[in-house]
PDB file of C-alpha atoms in Angstrom:
ATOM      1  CA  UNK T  14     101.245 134.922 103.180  1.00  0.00           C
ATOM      2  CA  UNK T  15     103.232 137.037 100.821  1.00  0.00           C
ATOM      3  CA  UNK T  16     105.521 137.907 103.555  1.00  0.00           C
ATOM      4  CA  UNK T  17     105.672 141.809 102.715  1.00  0.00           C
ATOM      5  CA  UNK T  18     106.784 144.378 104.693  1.00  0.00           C
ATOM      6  CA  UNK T  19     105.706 148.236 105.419  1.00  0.00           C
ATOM      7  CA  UNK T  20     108.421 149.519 102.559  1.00  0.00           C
ATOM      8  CA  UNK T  21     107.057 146.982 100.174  1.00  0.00           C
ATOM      9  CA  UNK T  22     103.372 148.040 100.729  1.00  0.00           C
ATOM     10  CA  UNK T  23     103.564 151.610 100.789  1.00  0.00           C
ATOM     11  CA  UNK T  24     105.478 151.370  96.882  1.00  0.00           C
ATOM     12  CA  UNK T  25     102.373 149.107  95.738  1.00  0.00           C
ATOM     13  CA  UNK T  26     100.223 152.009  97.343  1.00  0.00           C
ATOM     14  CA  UNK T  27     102.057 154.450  95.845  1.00  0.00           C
ATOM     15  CA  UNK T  28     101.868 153.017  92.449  1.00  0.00           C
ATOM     16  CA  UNK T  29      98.235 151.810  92.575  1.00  0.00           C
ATOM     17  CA  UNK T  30      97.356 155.794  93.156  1.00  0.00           C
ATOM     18  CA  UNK T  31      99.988 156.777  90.096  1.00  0.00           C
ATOM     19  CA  UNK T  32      97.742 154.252  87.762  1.00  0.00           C
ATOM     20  CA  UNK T  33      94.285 154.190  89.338  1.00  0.00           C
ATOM     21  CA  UNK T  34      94.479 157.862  90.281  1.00  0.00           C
ATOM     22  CA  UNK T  35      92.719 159.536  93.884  1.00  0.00           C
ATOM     23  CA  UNK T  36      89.050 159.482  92.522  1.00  0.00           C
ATOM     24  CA  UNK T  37      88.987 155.491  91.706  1.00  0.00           C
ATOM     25  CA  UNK T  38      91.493 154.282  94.536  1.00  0.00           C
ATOM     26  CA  UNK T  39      89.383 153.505  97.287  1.00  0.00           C
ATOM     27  CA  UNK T  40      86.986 151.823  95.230  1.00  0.00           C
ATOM     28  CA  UNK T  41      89.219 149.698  93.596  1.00  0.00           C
ATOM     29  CA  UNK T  42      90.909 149.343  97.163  1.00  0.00           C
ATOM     30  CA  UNK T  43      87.663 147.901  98.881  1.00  0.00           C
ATOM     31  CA  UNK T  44      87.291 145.736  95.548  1.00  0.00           C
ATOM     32  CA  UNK T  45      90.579 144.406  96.490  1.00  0.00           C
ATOM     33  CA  UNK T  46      89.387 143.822  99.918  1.00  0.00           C
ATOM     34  CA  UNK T  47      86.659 142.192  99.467  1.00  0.00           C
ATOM     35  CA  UNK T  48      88.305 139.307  96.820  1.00  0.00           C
ATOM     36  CA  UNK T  49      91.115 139.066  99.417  1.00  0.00           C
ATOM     37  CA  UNK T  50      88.031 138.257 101.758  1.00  0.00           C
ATOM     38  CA  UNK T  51      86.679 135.820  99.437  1.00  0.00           C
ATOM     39  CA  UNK T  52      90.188 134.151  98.917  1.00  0.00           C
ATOM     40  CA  UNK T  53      90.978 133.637 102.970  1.00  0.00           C
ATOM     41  CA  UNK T  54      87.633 132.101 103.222  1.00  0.00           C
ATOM     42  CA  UNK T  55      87.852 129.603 100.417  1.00  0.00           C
ATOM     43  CA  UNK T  56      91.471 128.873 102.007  1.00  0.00           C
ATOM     44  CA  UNK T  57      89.967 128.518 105.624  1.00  0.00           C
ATOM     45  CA  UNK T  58      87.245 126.020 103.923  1.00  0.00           C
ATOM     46  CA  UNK T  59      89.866 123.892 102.055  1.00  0.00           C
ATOM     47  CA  UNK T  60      92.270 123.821 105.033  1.00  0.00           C
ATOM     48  CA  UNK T  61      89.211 122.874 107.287  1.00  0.00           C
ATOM     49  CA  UNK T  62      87.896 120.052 105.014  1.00  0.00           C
ATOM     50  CA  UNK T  63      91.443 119.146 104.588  1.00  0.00           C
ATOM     51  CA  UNK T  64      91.905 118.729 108.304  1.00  0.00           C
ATOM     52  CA  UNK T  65      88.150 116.880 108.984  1.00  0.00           C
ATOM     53  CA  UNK T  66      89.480 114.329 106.185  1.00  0.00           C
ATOM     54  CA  UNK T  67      93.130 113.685 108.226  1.00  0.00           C
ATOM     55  CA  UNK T  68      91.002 113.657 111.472  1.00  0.00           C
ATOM     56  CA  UNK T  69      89.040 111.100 109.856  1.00  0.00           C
ATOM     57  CA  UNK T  70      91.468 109.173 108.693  1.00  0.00           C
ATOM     58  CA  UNK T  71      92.944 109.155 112.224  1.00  0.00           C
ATOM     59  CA  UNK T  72      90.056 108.159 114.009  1.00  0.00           C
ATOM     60  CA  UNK T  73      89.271 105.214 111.140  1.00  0.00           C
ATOM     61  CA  UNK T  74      93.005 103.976 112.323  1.00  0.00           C
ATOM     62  CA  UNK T  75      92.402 104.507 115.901  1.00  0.00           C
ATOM     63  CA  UNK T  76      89.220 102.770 115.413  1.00  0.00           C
ATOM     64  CA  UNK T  77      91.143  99.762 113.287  1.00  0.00           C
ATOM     65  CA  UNK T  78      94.151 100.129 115.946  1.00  0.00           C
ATOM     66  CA  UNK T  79      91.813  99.915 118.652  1.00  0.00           C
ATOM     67  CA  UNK T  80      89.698  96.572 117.148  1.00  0.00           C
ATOM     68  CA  UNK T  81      93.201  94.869 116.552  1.00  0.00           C
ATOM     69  CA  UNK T  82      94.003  95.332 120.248  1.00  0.00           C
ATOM     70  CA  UNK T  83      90.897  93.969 121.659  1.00  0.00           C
ATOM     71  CA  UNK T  84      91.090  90.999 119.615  1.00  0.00           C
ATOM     72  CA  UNK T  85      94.567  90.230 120.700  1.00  0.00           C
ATOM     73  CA  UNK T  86      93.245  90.874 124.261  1.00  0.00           C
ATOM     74  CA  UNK T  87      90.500  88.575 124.055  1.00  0.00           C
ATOM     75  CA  UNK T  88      91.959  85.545 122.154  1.00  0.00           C
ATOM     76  CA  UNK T  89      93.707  84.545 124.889  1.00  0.00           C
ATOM     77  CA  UNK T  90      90.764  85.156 127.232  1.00  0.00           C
ATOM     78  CA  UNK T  91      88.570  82.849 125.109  1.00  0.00           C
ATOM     79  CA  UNK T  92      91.069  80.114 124.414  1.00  0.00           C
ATOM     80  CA  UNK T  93      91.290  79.997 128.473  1.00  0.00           C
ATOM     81  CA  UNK T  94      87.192  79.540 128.199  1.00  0.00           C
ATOM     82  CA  UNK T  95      87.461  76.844 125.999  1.00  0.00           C
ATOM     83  CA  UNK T  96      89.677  75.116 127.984  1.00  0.00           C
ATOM     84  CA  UNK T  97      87.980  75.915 131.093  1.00  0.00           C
ATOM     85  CA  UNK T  98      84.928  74.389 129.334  1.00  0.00           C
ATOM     86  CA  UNK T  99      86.419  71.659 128.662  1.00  0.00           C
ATOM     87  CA  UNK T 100      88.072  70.585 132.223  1.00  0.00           C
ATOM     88  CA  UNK T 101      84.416  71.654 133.448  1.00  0.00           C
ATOM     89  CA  UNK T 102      82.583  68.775 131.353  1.00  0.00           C
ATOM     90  CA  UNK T 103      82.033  65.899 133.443  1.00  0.00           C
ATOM     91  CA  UNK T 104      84.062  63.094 133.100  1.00  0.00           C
ATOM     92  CA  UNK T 105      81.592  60.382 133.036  1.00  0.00           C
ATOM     93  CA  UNK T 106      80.972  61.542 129.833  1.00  0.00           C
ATOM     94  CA  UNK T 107      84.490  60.161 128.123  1.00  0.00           C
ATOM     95  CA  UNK T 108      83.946  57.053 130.248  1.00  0.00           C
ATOM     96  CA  UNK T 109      80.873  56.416 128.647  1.00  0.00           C
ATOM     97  CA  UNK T 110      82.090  56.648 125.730  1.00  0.00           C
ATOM     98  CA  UNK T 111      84.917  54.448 126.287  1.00  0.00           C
ATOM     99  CA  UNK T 112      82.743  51.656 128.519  1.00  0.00           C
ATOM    100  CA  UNK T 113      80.253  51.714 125.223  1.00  0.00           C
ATOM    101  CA  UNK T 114      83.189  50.579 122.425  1.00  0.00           C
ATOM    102  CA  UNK T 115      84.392  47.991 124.953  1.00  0.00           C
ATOM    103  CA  UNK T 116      80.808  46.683 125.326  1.00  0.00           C
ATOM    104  CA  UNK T 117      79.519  43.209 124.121  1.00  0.00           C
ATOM    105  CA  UNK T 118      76.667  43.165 122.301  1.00  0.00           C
ATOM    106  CA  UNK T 119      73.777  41.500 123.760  1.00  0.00           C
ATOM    107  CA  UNK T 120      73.475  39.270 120.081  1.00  0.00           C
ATOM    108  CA  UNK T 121      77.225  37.901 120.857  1.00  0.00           C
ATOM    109  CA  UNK T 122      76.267  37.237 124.539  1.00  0.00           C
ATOM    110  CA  UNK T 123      72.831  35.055 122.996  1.00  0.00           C
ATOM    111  CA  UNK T 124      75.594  32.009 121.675  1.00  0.00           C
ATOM    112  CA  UNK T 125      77.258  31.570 125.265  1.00  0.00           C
ATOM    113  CA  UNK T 126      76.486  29.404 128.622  1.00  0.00           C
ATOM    114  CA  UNK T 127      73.972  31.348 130.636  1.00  0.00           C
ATOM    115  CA  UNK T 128      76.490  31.709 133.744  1.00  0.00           C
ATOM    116  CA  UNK T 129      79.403  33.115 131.190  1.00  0.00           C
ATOM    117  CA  UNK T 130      76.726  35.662 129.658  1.00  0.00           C
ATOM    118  CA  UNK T 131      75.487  36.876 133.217  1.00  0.00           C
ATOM    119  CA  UNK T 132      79.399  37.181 134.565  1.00  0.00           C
ATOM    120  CA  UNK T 133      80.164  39.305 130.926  1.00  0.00           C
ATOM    121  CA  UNK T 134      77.421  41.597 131.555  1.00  0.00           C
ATOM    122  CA  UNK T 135      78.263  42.210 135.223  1.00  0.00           C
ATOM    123  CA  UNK T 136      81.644  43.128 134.591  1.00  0.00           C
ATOM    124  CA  UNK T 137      80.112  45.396 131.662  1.00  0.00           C
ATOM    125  CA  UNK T 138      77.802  46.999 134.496  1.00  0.00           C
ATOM    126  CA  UNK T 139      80.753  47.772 137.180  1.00  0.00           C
ATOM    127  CA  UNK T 140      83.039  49.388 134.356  1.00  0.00           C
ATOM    128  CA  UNK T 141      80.274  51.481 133.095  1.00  0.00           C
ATOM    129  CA  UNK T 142      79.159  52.270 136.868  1.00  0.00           C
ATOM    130  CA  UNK T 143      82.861  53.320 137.680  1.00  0.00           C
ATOM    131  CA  UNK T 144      83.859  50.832 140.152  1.00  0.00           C
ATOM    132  CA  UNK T 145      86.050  48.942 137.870  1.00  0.00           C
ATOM    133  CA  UNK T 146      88.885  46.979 139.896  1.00  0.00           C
ATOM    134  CA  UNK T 147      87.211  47.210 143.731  1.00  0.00           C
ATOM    135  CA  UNK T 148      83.497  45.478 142.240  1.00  0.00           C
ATOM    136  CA  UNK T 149      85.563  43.094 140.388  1.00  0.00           C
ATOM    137  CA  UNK T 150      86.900  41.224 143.488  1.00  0.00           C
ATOM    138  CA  UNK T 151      83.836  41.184 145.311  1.00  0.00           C
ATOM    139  CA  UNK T 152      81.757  39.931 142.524  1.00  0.00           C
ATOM    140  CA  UNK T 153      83.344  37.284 141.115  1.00  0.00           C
ATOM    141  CA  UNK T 154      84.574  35.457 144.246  1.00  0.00           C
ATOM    142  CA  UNK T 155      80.919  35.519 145.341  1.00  0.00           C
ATOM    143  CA  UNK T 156      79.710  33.447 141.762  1.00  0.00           C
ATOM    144  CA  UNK T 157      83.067  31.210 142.263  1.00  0.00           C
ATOM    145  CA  UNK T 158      81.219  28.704 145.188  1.00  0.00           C
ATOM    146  CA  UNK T 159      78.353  28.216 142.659  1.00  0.00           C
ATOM    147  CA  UNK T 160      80.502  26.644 139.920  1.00  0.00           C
ATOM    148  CA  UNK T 161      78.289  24.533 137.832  1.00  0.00           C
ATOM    149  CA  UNK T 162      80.966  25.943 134.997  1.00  0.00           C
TER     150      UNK T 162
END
């Protein structure tokens, strides 16, 4: 601490018993002791609380450190969910959509020849059911020998 050696503590001891003289020396000696005492331990104290605030301050940036690492771990994971949730909706679902902006109102249908109507709303029935261009053969070549049209 004050980095002094044997020759430089037995001239303070030699001049502490020219001043003090042999009847007060070890009394003022243990005094001396006994503030050193006091001085390491207020030393240890700071040094310790000194050290629990850096440790703290570590483990807050571990902690921070740590958070920023799981969220870069799990953003990919979760944009890989949303697009597995995505390719698992069902597809009928976009088709319906799609089948009900193409649809003809049944108040648009109400001005047309019976026949016409009934052939619209088929058609309407065999896109929304999915069988789109294999139904549309079939069907209409079965009306065609009726032709009152």
């Amino acid at each position: 601490m004050f980095d002094l050696g044997w020759s430089e503590l037995l001239l303070i001891a030699v001049i502490a018993l020219v001043v003090v003289g042999p009847r007060d020396l070890p009394r003022m000696m243990r005094t001396a002791g006994q503030y050193m005492a006091k001085a390491r331990k207020v030393a240890r104290e700071f040094q310790a609380t000194f050290d629990e605030l850096a440790r703290e301050t570590e483990v807050e940036e571990l902690r921070r450190e740590v958070a920023s690492l799981k969220s870069e771990a799990t953003a990919p994971l979760s944009e890989m969910r949303k697009d597995l949730d995505k390719a698992m909706q069902p597809p009928s679902s976009a088709a319906d959509k799609q089948a009900g902006s193409a649809a003809i109102p049944e108040t648009q249908l109400d001005g047309l020849p019976e026949e016409m109507a009934d052939q619209i709303r088929e058609t309407q029935e065999l896109e929304q059911s999915g069988d789109g261009e294999d139904g549309a053969d079939e069907k209409p070549a079965s009306k065609a020998p009726k032709g009152d049209v």
